[in-house]
C-alpha positions as semicolon CSV with decimal commas, in nm:
position;residue;x (nm);y (nm);z (nm)
1;X;-0,470;-0,344;8,672
2;X;-0,421;-0,709;8,692
3;X;-0,801;-0,739;8,568
4;X;-0,717;-0,538;8,261
5;X;-0,398;-0,715;8,208
6;X;-0,595;-1,040;8,219
7;X;-0,819;-0,951;7,932
8;X;-0,568;-0,753;7,689
9;X;-0,328;-0,894;7,474
10;X;0,032;-0,845;7,565
11;X;0,219;-0,638;7,311
12;X;0,579;-0,620;7,250
13;X;0,834;-0,425;7,083
14;X;1,131;-0,617;6,936
15;X;1,442;-0,438;6,803
16;X;1,675;-0,620;6,572
17;X;2,054;-0,500;6,597
18;X;2,280;-0,456;6,312
19;X;2,034;-0,366;6,022
20;X;2,255;-0,495;5,679
21;X;2,540;-0,675;5,851
22;X;2,844;-0,594;5,650
23;X;2,942;-0,479;5,302
24;X;3,008;-0,820;5,175
25;X;2,781;-1,034;4,965
26;X;2,553;-1,307;5,082
27;X;2,448;-1,554;4,821
28;X;2,055;-1,573;4,795
29;X;1,859;-1,910;4,780
30;X;1,542;-1,937;4,633
31;X;1,345;-1,904;4,928
32;X;1,476;-1,530;4,979
33;X;1,238;-1,475;4,659
34;X;1,556;-1,402;4,441
35;X;1,720;-1,542;4,161
36;X;2,020;-1,746;4,160
37;X;2,242;-1,419;4,144
38;X;2,414;-1,256;4,444
39;X;2,210;-1,044;4,661
40;X;2,438;-0,760;4,824
41;X;2,372;-0,666;5,182
42;X;2,266;-0,279;5,260
43;X;2,489;-0,046;5,404
44;X;2,626;-0,146;5,775
45;X;2,418;0,117;5,953
46;X;2,668;0,061;6,279
47;X;2,438;-0,119;6,520
48;X;2,112;0,069;6,428
49;X;1,770;-0,102;6,519
50;X;1,410;-0,126;6,366
51;X;1,159;-0,155;6,643
52;X;0,893;-0,449;6,565
53;X;0,550;-0,412;6,683
54;X;0,383;-0,782;6,730
55;X;0,116;-0,921;6,966
56;X;0,247;-1,283;6,924
57;X;0,603;-1,295;7,084
58;X;0,579;-1,655;7,111
59;X;0,606;-1,684;6,745
60;X;0,947;-1,512;6,721
61;X;1,133;-1,835;6,624
62;X;0,888;-1,877;6,322
63;X;1,010;-1,534;6,176
64;X;1,137;-1,594;5,814
65;X;1,133;-1,231;5,703
66;X;1,040;-0,880;5,798
67;X;0,800;-0,659;5,597
68;X;0,798;-0,280;5,619
69;X;0,522;-0,024;5,526
70;X;0,578;0,155;5,200
71;X;0,563;0,482;5,403
72;X;0,816;0,361;5,633
73;X;1,128;0,610;5,685
74;X;1,338;0,275;5,679
75;X;1,251;0,199;5,333
76;X;1,484;0,473;5,183
77;X;1,749;0,376;5,418
78;X;1,763;0,018;5,370
79;X;1,694;-0,006;4,999
80;X;2,023;-0,109;4,830
81;X;2,166;0,046;4,465
82;X;2,066;-0,256;4,300
83;X;1,708;-0,253;4,431
84;X;1,648;0,102;4,407
85;X;1,461;0,105;4,112
86;X;1,230;-0,178;4,154
87;X;1,151;-0,025;4,521
88;X;1,073;0,296;4,361
89;X;0,842;0,164;4,095
90;X;0,663;-0,038;4,387
91;X;0,618;0,273;4,601
92;X;0,488;0,475;4,287
93;X;0,216;0,189;4,254
94;X;0,114;0,174;4,611
95;X;0,040;0,529;4,631
96;X;-0,250;0,482;4,387
97;X;-0,447;0,266;4,646
98;X;-0,563;0,407;4,999
99;X;-0,533;0,247;5,323
100;X;-0,895;0,130;5,334
101;X;-0,841;-0,046;4,996
102;X;-0,517;-0,197;5,106
103;X;-0,680;-0,328;5,411
104;X;-0,995;-0,474;5,221
105;X;-0,781;-0,646;4,960
106;X;-0,694;-0,971;5,109
107;X;-0,630;-1,158;4,774
108;X;-0,369;-0,941;4,609
109;X;-0,008;-1,019;4,696
110;X;0,260;-0,768;4,607
111;X;0,609;-0,650;4,759
112;X;0,982;-0,594;4,676
113;X;1,257;-0,673;4,832
114;X;1,521;-0,377;4,981
115;X;1,825;-0,568;4,947
116;X;1,902;-0,556;5,321
117;X;1,881;-0,799;5,598
118;X;1,831;-0,768;5,974
119;X;1,973;-1,000;6,264
120;X;1,708;-1,212;6,437
121;X;1,757;-1,092;6,814
122;X;1,794;-1,462;6,947
123;X;1,947;-1,665;6,677
124;X;2,147;-1,403;6,501
125;X;1,975;-1,563;6,167
126;X;1,979;-1,319;5,871
127;X;1,612;-1,200;5,818
128;X;1,521;-1,039;5,467
129;X;1,350;-0,703;5,482
130;X;1,074;-0,681;5,213
131;X;0,825;-0,354;5,140
132;X;0,468;-0,466;5,116
133;X;0,158;-0,275;5,112
134;X;-0,026;-0,508;5,335
135;X;0,168;-0,349;5,628
136;X;0,029;-0,011;5,737
137;X;0,215;0,266;5,863
138;X;-0,028;0,367;6,131
139;X;-0,026;0,005;6,287
140;X;0,262;-0,035;6,540
141;X;0,591;0,106;6,402
142;X;0,489;0,037;6,041
143;X;0,748;-0,254;6,053
144;X;0,626;-0,644;6,110
145;X;0,820;-0,947;6,173
146;X;0,644;-1,196;5,946
147;X;0,561;-1,548;6,087
148;X;0,402;-1,717;5,786
149;X;0,304;-2,033;5,940
150;X;0,069;-1,861;6,175
151;X;-0,049;-1,540;5,985
152;X;-0,255;-1,558;5,687
153;X;-0,126;-1,256;5,507
154;X;0,229;-1,350;5,598
155;X;0,159;-1,685;5,470
156;X;0,030;-1,566;5,120
157;X;0,313;-1,344;5,094
158;X;0,569;-1,625;5,187
159;X;0,401;-1,864;4,922
160;X;0,395;-1,609;4,633
161;X;0,763;-1,527;4,686
162;X;0,885;-1,849;4,788
163;X;1,011;-1,754;5,114
164;X;1,049;-1,999;5,414
165;X;0,771;-2,113;5,623
166;X;0,817;-2,262;5,981
167;X;0,558;-2,388;6,226
168;X;0,629;-2,305;6,593
169;X;0,282;-2,376;6,735
170;X;0,090;-2,668;6,754
171;X;-0,154;-2,858;6,948
172;X;-0,046;-3,062;7,255
173;X;0,101;-3,404;7,139
174;X;0,086;-3,296;6,753
175;X;0,378;-3,319;6,535
176;X;0,488;-3,050;6,272
177;X;0,279;-3,025;5,950
178;X;0,495;-3,077;5,634
179;X;0,485;-2,748;5,468
180;X;0,383;-2,897;5,134
181;X;0,067;-2,981;5,283
182;X;-0,035;-2,645;5,390
183;X;-0,311;-2,472;5,189
184;X;-0,350;-2,194;5,437
185;X;-0,158;-2,071;5,771
186;X;-0,220;-2,230;6,107
187;X;-0,368;-1,939;6,297
188;X;-0,368;-2,098;6,637
189;X;-0,409;-1,869;6,956
190;X;-0,388;-2,175;7,192
191;X;-0,140;-2,481;7,175
192;X;0,233;-2,533;7,276
193;X;0,555;-2,385;7,113
194;X;0,756;-2,632;6,890
195;X;1,065;-2,586;6,702
196;X;1,115;-2,269;6,933
197;X;1,464;-2,294;7,124
198;X;1,388;-2,205;7,493
199;X;1,029;-2,170;7,472
200;X;0,971;-2,526;7,299
201;X;0,705;-2,738;7,485
202;X;0,562;-2,427;7,669
203;X;0,204;-2,321;7,623
204;X;0,111;-1,996;7,437
205;X;0,037;-1,787;7,712
206;X;0,347;-1,886;7,911
207;X;0,589;-1,858;7,623
208;X;0,432;-1,498;7,562
209;X;0,558;-1,400;7,926
210;X;0,897;-1,606;7,870
211;X;0,991;-1,392;7,576
212;X;0,904;-1,094;7,704
213;X;1,127;-1,128;8,015
214;X;1,423;-1,259;7,796
215;X;1,402;-0,969;7,570
216;X;1,380;-0,731;7,875
217;X;1,672;-0,895;8,050
218;X;1,864;-0,857;7,740
219;X;1,746;-0,508;7,693
220;X;1,653;-0,547;7,346
221;X;1,276;-0,556;7,384
222;X;0,980;-0,420;7,594
223;X;0,643;-0,579;7,689
224;X;0,364;-0,313;7,693
225;X;-0,026;-0,302;7,661
226;X;-0,162;-0,127;7,402
227;X;-0,502;0,046;7,354
228;X;-0,642;0,067;7,015
229;X;-0,898;0,345;6,957
230;X;-0,987;0,495;6,626
231;X;-1,004;0,875;6,637
232;X;-1,327;1,029;6,501
233;X;-1,391;1,380;6,402
234;X;-1,668;1,525;6,618
235;X;-1,807;1,790;6,375
236;X;-2,008;1,746;6,074
237;X;-2,105;2,002;5,794
238;X;-2,455;1,904;5,775
239;X;-2,796;2,007;5,929
240;X;-2,890;1,721;6,117
241;X;-2,730;1,674;6,430
242;X;-2,709;1,812;6,770
243;X;-2,604;2,191;6,738
244;X;-2,297;2,298;6,919
245;X;-2,372;2,534;7,207
246;X;-2,069;2,751;7,089
247;X;-2,072;3,128;6,962
248;X;-1,767;3,331;6,851
249;X;-1,642;3,658;6,945
250;X;-1,340;3,807;6,776
251;X;-1,291;3,480;6,611
252;X;-1,272;3,324;6,945
253;X;-1,510;3,026;7,052
254;X;-1,700;3,069;7,373
255;X;-1,976;2,837;7,548
256;X;-2,322;2,952;7,582
257;X;-2,462;3,007;7,915
258;X;-2,639;2,719;8,069
259;X;-2,971;2,965;8,069
260;X;-2,945;2,974;7,678
261;X;-2,999;2,573;7,662
262;X;-3,121;2,370;7,478
263;X;-2,977;2,517;7,163
264;X;-3,244;2,377;6,894
265;X;-3,208;2,355;6,521
266;X;-3,332;2,655;6,349
267;X;-3,543;2,613;6,036
268;X;-3,382;2,665;5,683
269;X;-3,485;2,694;5,358
270;X;-3,282;2,373;5,242
271;X;-3,088;2,105;5,380
272;X;-2,780;2,199;5,151
273;X;-2,473;2,377;5,185
274;X;-2,444;2,769;5,105
275;X;-2,336;2,888;4,765
276;X;-2,030;3,000;4,930
277;X;-1,956;2,658;5,111
278;X;-2,096;2,720;5,408
279;X;-2,265;2,403;5,600
280;X;-2,647;2,415;5,596
281;X;-2,695;2,603;5,925
282;X;-2,517;2,926;5,712
283;X;-2,878;2,939;5,578
284;X;-3,049;3,008;5,904
285;X;-3,181;3,344;5,986
286;X;-3,074;3,493;6,319
287;X;-2,840;3,210;6,393
288;X;-2,656;3,401;6,679
289;X;-2,678;3,428;7,053
290;X;-2,862;3,706;7,265
291;X;-2,581;3,932;7,213
292;X;-2,572;3,876;6,820
293;X;-2,239;3,668;6,800
294;X;-2,251;3,420;6,541
295;X;-2,308;3,037;6,650
296;X;-2,107;2,745;6,532
297;X;-2,235;2,621;6,197
298;X;-2,126;2,258;6,212
299;X;-2,323;2,007;6,406
300;X;-2,215;1,713;6,598
301;X;-2,217;1,350;6,470
302;X;-2,453;1,059;6,504
303;X;-2,253;0,909;6,774
304;X;-2,263;1,227;7,003
305;X;-2,645;1,193;7,095
306;X;-2,632;0,800;7,050
307;X;-2,321;0,793;7,303
308;X;-2,596;0,863;7,580
309;X;-2,913;0,766;7,439
310;X;-2,933;0,426;7,656
311;X;-2,929;0,694;7,957
312;X;-3,204;0,898;7,817
313;X;-3,440;0,617;7,765
314;X;-3,438;0,547;8,130
315;X;-3,575;0,898;8,193
316;X;-3,733;1,055;7,860
317;X;-3,944;1,333;8,003
318;X;-3,667;1,472;8,247
319;X;-3,632;1,867;8,177
320;X;-3,356;1,920;8,421
321;X;-3,084;1,666;8,348
322;X;-2,990;1,384;8,131
323;X;-3,100;1,113;8,344
324;X;-3,221;1,143;8,730
325;X;-3,049;0,951;8,984
326;X;-3,355;0,755;9,074
327;X;-3,446;0,628;8,725
328;X;-3,048;0,544;8,696
329;X;-3,064;0,359;9,013
330;X;-3,371;0,172;8,898
331;X;-3,278;0,072;8,527
332;X;-2,890;0,069;8,596
333;X;-2,779;-0,033;8,254
334;X;-2,853;-0,227;7,925
335;X;-2,891;-0,605;7,963
336;X;-2,799;-0,681;7,578
337;X;-2,638;-0,471;7,297
338;X;-2,642;-0,595;6,992
339;X;-2,458;-0,474;6,672
340;X;-2,210;-0,542;6,386
341;X;-1,833;-0,499;6,463
342;X;-1,826;-0,161;6,257
343;X;-2,118;-0,037;6,483
344;X;-1,953;-0,172;6,790
345;X;-1,596;0,011;6,734
346;X;-1,779;0,309;6,619
347;X;-2,035;0,341;6,888
348;X;-2,003;0,121;7,159
349;X;-1,659;0,227;7,244
350;X;-1,768;0,601;7,270
351;X;-2,061;0,506;7,469
352;X;-1,854;0,339;7,709
353;X;-1,610;0,666;7,740
354;X;-1,916;0,865;7,809
355;X;-2,051;0,622;8,055
356;X;-1,738;0,591;8,247
357;X;-1,664;0,954;8,260
358;X;-2,022;0,996;8,404
359;X;-1,950;0,732;8,634
360;X;-1,624;0,916;8,762
361;X;-1,816;1,234;8,811
362;X;-2,104;1,022;9,007
363;X;-2,393;1,095;8,779
364;X;-2,445;0,705;8,691
365;X;-2,427;0,397;8,910
366;X;-2,287;0,137;8,669
367;X;-1,907;0,160;8,549
368;X;-2,014;-0,056;8,231
369;X;-2,319;0,056;8,030
370;X;-2,388;-0,279;7,883
371;X;-2,402;-0,629;8,060
372;X;-2,384;-0,835;7,743
373;X;-2,250;-0,774;7,384
374;X;-2,342;-0,970;7,061
375;X;-2,182;-0,883;6,743
376;X;-2,342;-1,040;6,471
377;X;-2,176;-1,158;6,164
378;X;-2,152;-1,001;5,835
379;X;-2,347;-1,143;5,553
380;X;-2,119;-1,214;5,290
381;X;-2,160;-1,220;4,893
382;X;-2,176;-1,532;4,678
383;X;-2,043;-1,407;4,337
384;X;-2,076;-1,556;4,026
385;X;-1,873;-1,553;3,711
386;X;-1,894;-1,613;3,309
387;X;-1,581;-1,739;3,139
388;X;-1,490;-1,535;2,817
389;X;-1,274;-1,711;2,565
390;X;-0,974;-1,489;2,540
391;X;-0,985;-1,287;2,222
392;X;-1,358;-1,355;2,141
393;X;-1,716;-1,253;2,262
394;X;-1,758;-1,630;2,319
395;X;-1,851;-1,728;2,682
396;X;-1,812;-2,091;2,785
397;X;-2,017;-2,260;3,065
398;X;-1,849;-2,345;3,406
399;X;-1,817;-2,720;3,324
400;X;-1,651;-2,660;3,001
401;X;-1,409;-2,390;3,066
402;X;-1,098;-2,590;3,135
403;X;-1,120;-2,677;2,778
404;X;-1,062;-2,326;2,643
405;X;-0,821;-2,039;2,744
406;X;-1,059;-1,794;2,937
407;X;-1,066;-1,513;3,170
408;X;-1,346;-1,514;3,462
409;X;-1,552;-1,219;3,477
410;X;-1,781;-1,098;3,776
411;X;-2,160;-1,106;3,681
412;X;-2,436;-0,936;3,839
413;X;-2,585;-1,207;4,087
414;X;-2,944;-1,052;4,017
415;X;-2,944;-1,208;3,663
416;X;-2,806;-1,569;3,771
417;X;-3,089;-1,828;3,947
418;X;-2,923;-2,141;4,093
419;X;-2,612;-2,057;3,912
420;X;-2,803;-2,069;3,573
421;X;-2,748;-1,735;3,385
422;X;-3,028;-1,563;3,223
423;X;-2,862;-1,494;2,891
424;X;-3,080;-1,237;2,733
425;X;-3,068;-1,035;3,044
426;X;-2,673;-1,064;3,043
427;X;-2,649;-0,950;2,670
428;X;-2,875;-0,637;2,786
429;X;-2,643;-0,577;3,076
430;X;-2,369;-0,423;2,890
431;X;-2,322;-0,258;2,546
432;X;-2,002;-0,478;2,473
433;X;-2,199;-0,804;2,564
434;X;-2,494;-0,742;2,315
435;X;-2,351;-0,986;2,022
436;X;-2,198;-1,245;2,311
437;X;-2,209;-1,621;2,186
438;X;-2,258;-1,902;2,459
439;X;-2,131;-2,255;2,466
440;X;-2,394;-2,429;2,689
441;X;-2,397;-2,739;2,901
442;X;-2,731;-2,938;2,843
443;X;-2,851;-2,628;2,695
444;X;-2,789;-2,409;2,978
445;X;-2,497;-2,157;3,082
446;X;-2,363;-2,269;3,440
447;X;-2,184;-1,979;3,624
448;X;-1,907;-2,039;3,838
449;X;-1,908;-1,899;4,202
450;X;-1,715;-1,799;4,506
451;X;-1,794;-1,652;4,840
452;X;-1,645;-1,300;4,877
453;X;-1,723;-0,974;5,035
454;X;-2,073;-0,821;4,948
455;X;-1,939;-0,514;4,704
456;X;-2,075;-0,336;4,412
457;X;-1,768;-0,395;4,230
458;X;-1,818;-0,761;4,253
459;X;-2,202;-0,728;4,136
460;X;-2,282;-1,001;4,428
461;X;-2,513;-0,729;4,621
462;X;-2,846;-0,849;4,664
463;X;-3,141;-0,622;4,644
464;X;-3,389;-0,698;4,901
465;X;-3,659;-0,577;4,741
466;X;-3,611;-0,815;4,470
467;X;-3,613;-1,105;4,713
468;X;-3,912;-0,964;4,865
469;X;-4,138;-0,919;4,567
470;X;-4,045;-1,287;4,435
471;X;-4,067;-1,472;4,793
472;X;-4,208;-1,239;5,038
473;X;-4,053;-1,041;5,339
474;X;-4,100;-1,365;5,576
475;X;-3,906;-1,581;5,382
476;X;-3,624;-1,317;5,355
477;X;-3,621;-1,268;5,718
478;X;-3,627;-1,643;5,795
479;X;-3,371;-1,723;5,538
480;X;-3,126;-1,455;5,686
481;X;-3,164;-1,649;6,036
482;X;-3,119;-1,988;5,873
483;X;-2,798;-1,897;5,726
484;X;-2,605;-2,004;6,003
485;X;-2,509;-1,878;6,407
486;X;-2,587;-1,523;6,467
487;X;-2,238;-1,447;6,554
488;X;-2,037;-1,571;6,232
489;X;-2,000;-1,452;5,911
490;X;-2,221;-1,610;5,661
491;X;-2,234;-1,626;5,272
492;X;-2,553;-1,525;5,122
493;X;-2,644;-1,764;4,853
494;X;-2,985;-1,721;4,693
495;X;-2,982;-2,101;4,593
496;X;-3,090;-2,207;4,945
497;X;-3,393;-1,967;4,980
498;X;-3,607;-2,193;4,815
499;X;-3,641;-2,432;5,105
500;X;-3,757;-2,169;5,369
501;X;-4,008;-2,053;5,129
502;X;-4,132;-2,431;5,077
503;X;-4,155;-2,441;5,451
504;X;-4,365;-2,130;5,465
505;X;-4,607;-2,287;5,192
506;X;-4,621;-2,609;5,388
507;X;-4,729;-2,394;5,706
508;X;-5,011;-2,233;5,498
509;X;-5,127;-2,570;5,389
510;X;-5,196;-2,662;5,744
511;X;-5,490;-2,406;5,744
512;X;-5,578;-2,402;5,391
513;X;-5,627;-2,675;5,118
514;X;-5,547;-2,614;4,753
515;X;-5,887;-2,487;4,694
516;X;-5,850;-2,234;4,975
517;X;-6,097;-2,432;5,212
518;X;-6,022;-2,356;5,587
519;X;-5,907;-2,708;5,745
520;X;-5,860;-2,586;6,107
521;X;-6,074;-2,789;6,338
522;X;-6,147;-2,812;6,715
523;X;-6,063;-3,174;6,740
524;X;-5,868;-3,298;7,034
525;X;-5,499;-3,330;6,925
526;X;-5,332;-3,679;6,953
527;X;-5,061;-3,756;7,212
528;X;-4,795;-3,782;6,911
529;X;-4,911;-3,424;6,798
530;X;-4,896;-3,293;7,135
531;X;-4,535;-3,443;7,155
532;X;-4,414;-3,276;6,853
533;X;-4,578;-2,939;6,997
534;X;-4,411;-2,949;7,322
535;X;-4,074;-3,090;7,176
536;X;-4,081;-2,741;6,950
537;X;-4,202;-2,517;7,243
538;X;-3,871;-2,639;7,453
539;X;-3,662;-2,614;7,164
540;X;-3,778;-2,281;7,053
541;X;-3,767;-2,129;7,388
542;X;-3,411;-2,256;7,452
543;X;-3,279;-2,125;7,098
544;X;-3,429;-1,764;7,176
545;X;-3,276;-1,737;7,494
546;X;-2,934;-1,853;7,337
547;X;-2,979;-1,639;6,994
548;X;-2,956;-1,965;6,825
549;X;-3,207;-1,859;6,539
550;X;-3,073;-2,090;6,276
551;X;-3,159;-2,403;6,481
552;X;-3,484;-2,235;6,573
553;X;-3,584;-2,222;6,198
554;X;-3,477;-2,612;6,152
555;X;-3,684;-2,679;6,444
556;X;-4,027;-2,521;6,301
557;X;-3,945;-2,731;5,954
558;X;-3,920;-3,057;6,155
559;X;-4,219;-2,992;6,344
560;X;-4,431;-2,896;6,029
561;X;-4,307;-3,223;5,827
562;X;-4,429;-3,424;6,147
563;X;-4,771;-3,257;6,148
564;X;-4,794;-3,304;5,760
565;X;-4,769;-3,661;5,798
566;X;-5,015;-3,659;6,068
567;X;-5,227;-3,461;5,851
568;X;-5,261;-3,223;6,165
569;X;-5,516;-2,915;6,132
570;X;-5,620;-2,881;6,489
571;X;-5,661;-2,553;6,670
572;X;-5,474;-2,641;7,005
573;X;-5,182;-2,709;6,760
574;X;-5,183;-2,449;6,524
575;X;-5,232;-2,152;6,781
576;X;-4,946;-2,226;6,982
577;X;-4,743;-2,294;6,678
578;X;-4,827;-1,950;6,509
579;X;-4,730;-1,759;6,847
580;X;-4,398;-1,921;6,836
581;X;-4,357;-1,860;6,458
582;X;-4,464;-1,500;6,479
583;X;-4,126;-1,340;6,561
584;X;-3,970;-1,512;6,303
585;X;-4,210;-1,483;5,997
586;X;-4,476;-1,220;6,160
587;X;-4,660;-1,134;5,815
588;X;-4,805;-1,506;5,759
589;X;-4,837;-1,550;6,142
590;X;-5,074;-1,220;6,173
591;X;-5,261;-1,321;5,859
592;X;-5,324;-1,707;5,984
593;X;-5,395;-1,563;6,329
594;X;-5,685;-1,363;6,225
595;X;-5,788;-1,663;6,031
596;X;-5,831;-1,845;6,325
597;X;-6,101;-1,565;6,461
598;X;-5,874;-1,368;6,673
599;X;-5,933;-0,985;6,674
600;X;-5,623;-0,862;6,852
601;X;-5,280;-0,890;6,694
602;X;-5,070;-1,212;6,761
603;X;-4,798;-1,000;6,938
604;X;-5,033;-0,966;7,236
605;X;-5,067;-1,339;7,275
606;X;-4,883;-1,538;7,559
607;X;-4,610;-1,751;7,444
608;X;-4,711;-2,102;7,478
609;X;-4,565;-2,307;7,804
610;X;-4,393;-2,604;7,801
611;X;-4,537;-2,905;7,963
612;X;-4,292;-3,195;8,007
613;X;-4,560;-3,453;8,051
614;X;-4,607;-3,468;7,690
615;X;-4,253;-3,576;7,623
616;X;-4,263;-3,869;7,854
617;X;-4,206;-4,179;7,669
618;X;-4,442;-4,494;7,723
619;X;-4,276;-4,719;7,490
620;X;-3,924;-4,773;7,312
621;X;-3,783;-4,912;7,013
622;X;-3,515;-5,167;7,145
623;X;-3,229;-5,262;6,930
624;X;-3,253;-5,626;6,954
625;X;-2,886;-5,783;6,876
626;X;-2,798;-6,171;6,828
627;X;-2,444;-6,271;6,938
628;X;-2,373;-5,859;6,937
629;X;-2,521;-5,827;6,589
630;X;-2,807;-5,598;6,570
631;X;-3,068;-5,775;6,379
632;X;-3,413;-5,564;6,411
633;X;-3,593;-5,340;6,630
634;X;-3,861;-5,433;6,899
635;X;-4,114;-5,188;7,025
636;X;-4,175;-5,253;7,415
637;X;-4,368;-5,066;7,669
638;X;-4,136;-4,901;7,913
639;X;-4,340;-5,058;8,209
640;X;-4,168;-5,389;8,094
641;X;-3,865;-5,430;8,353
642;X;-3,861;-5,801;8,378
643;X;-3,623;-6,015;8,152
644;X;-3,867;-6,290;8,129
645;X;-4,141;-6,081;8,004
646;X;-3,884;-5,942;7,723
647;X;-3,805;-6,317;7,640
648;X;-4,170;-6,378;7,608
649;X;-4,173;-6,080;7,331
650;X;-3,860;-6,222;7,171
651;X;-4,026;-6,587;7,108
652;X;-4,324;-6,434;6,987
653;X;-4,139;-6,196;6,728
654;X;-4,163;-6,325;6,374
655;X;-3,787;-6,275;6,277
656;X;-3,654;-6,433;6,595
657;X;-3,648;-6,789;6,447
658;X;-3,463;-6,641;6,128
659;X;-3,172;-6,517;6,338
660;X;-3,164;-6,828;6,590
661;X;-3,043;-7,033;6,293
662;X;-3,204;-7,353;6,481
663;X;-2,998;-7,262;6,791
664;X;-3,134;-7,217;7,148
665;X;-3,121;-6,899;7,350
666;X;-2,877;-6,923;7,623
667;X;-2,918;-6,564;7,783
668;X;-3,085;-6,252;7,731
669;X;-2,894;-5,923;7,817
670;X;-3,156;-5,668;7,880
671;X;-3,088;-5,300;7,959
672;X;-3,398;-5,095;8,048
673;X;-3,453;-4,831;7,785
674;X;-3,128;-4,917;7,602
675;X;-3,072;-5,242;7,427
676;X;-3,127;-5,629;7,419
677;X;-2,880;-5,869;7,355
678;X;-2,966;-6,244;7,242
679;X;-2,661;-6,495;7,320
680;X;-2,722;-6,805;7,117
681;X;-2,543;-7,117;7,086
């Protein structure tokens, strides 16, 4: 239990007493999002309370308003007569958007004031209660305490409606940041509490515990651990999927006997529903059990089989069980699981449930199915915009748009290259743009841009086939890796793909000249060429183990640039380099591997071994300073350890007399492998 508590967020239910307060009027100020008129309280509800769900009780003194989900039953109860029409209109507008749309839309800010207030559980301060569609009825209690300083959506809402923002978390020894300087919320999950009454100067973790204790002592709140699980319907009205071993007798479902398993999918004439709307299995002939009772027509979802596929891989030919105990004892679990966040929550979580069930009944040896999880980041879209002069069919280039009254319009990124619009393609894109006119910059139409979620509605979805057609599959692969760290979200920007493409062309030029002449020789590599090779081997090996593929691509680029300077075309450099490159750019690597005379695939080659002897430096460029000011560098053998020998080299250098300025050397400070400092006077 303690282990679970350590790894899970503490949740808290807060109750606010005296919703509404009294029947007298309270003057509003601008910070409540109202006008200069008086905002009346709602009805006195006689000590009623709203349960508030939050994962951050440490920020309770930063609450400046509350938000109800539009679906909350409290909306009708708390809406005053003066606000009734505005709230009704807002609820009607909200019903036009699904929960998925509301969750995905992080830019639109909307809401309406109920006219009522809640009393803060610690300060008794009156907190305005709003309705907003960024709060979902299914999350917590459908009511949240809004802490705009430390939550991005609360921050956007407060900025939009001119509501107060109070910073209550900061880094240690950091002063509060003036709200006027804030451009986004300070979403700190670590630090110390400030401006927070009895938890001021406590670290976040301790403050959470202290607030929970106080709320429980005063019987106005409760700390608890919540588990979030997305329910999933287990049946699918399609053909592909495991059929349920269920038959129906007198309208009641019964399981098939074990000797009737496995139940295999039958042949059907089409993988489509029947004319009367039955799933595709309704087309099968004789789809019934041995007694003639009809079998279930739905199939299991994809995550049914995939929830245990990792176990089946351990023992795929076993005809008696999912996996034998011997095979499971040998393989035990999966070393590494890689998947996006949606894949992880839709598949991994169910795999863990299945595995824990099988572990509990003694069929598998490990409580957890996966040793390590990596969630690769989402590739975001880079949107482009054109700017239409309002009331016209004129489009003005990005650098000139501020001179006109314009509206930004998303444009298909596939007709934009390096932010330059293909005007003719744009005219053909839509009928209404056929007669468009363009105000250009230096003869070109330059589009605006923004990083957004990749979406068809924003016309920023990049077609991989188009990229491959123009640059090749290896360029696409390497550029995806080059965009940034594996686990971070990364914006796709076609503007940067040329650099990777040039690298691959330069790699090809190590092997062939412009006339197609093969350049590789069997000459012995120089010490400098071998140094570059083994530095790269060391780097790539470490990066692969750490899944740092973006820095691997950088290392390849550096190596090829250095070999280009040395005009390197040697087999003992080219072969190990291609082997390292092959997982990143398999097509060009395979092609060049065979050009070297190999008949087997490069995937069968052994990864090159790092030899540290090639990285041992024999000389060092010492920075030489005169009275503390660095003047030039002196290349000396690392075998030189004597200060007198260094002094001889200094006296022999052509630049030394210039910086002595007619003075004499009083002392030489020599740190081997580091610096030389000459004291003159």
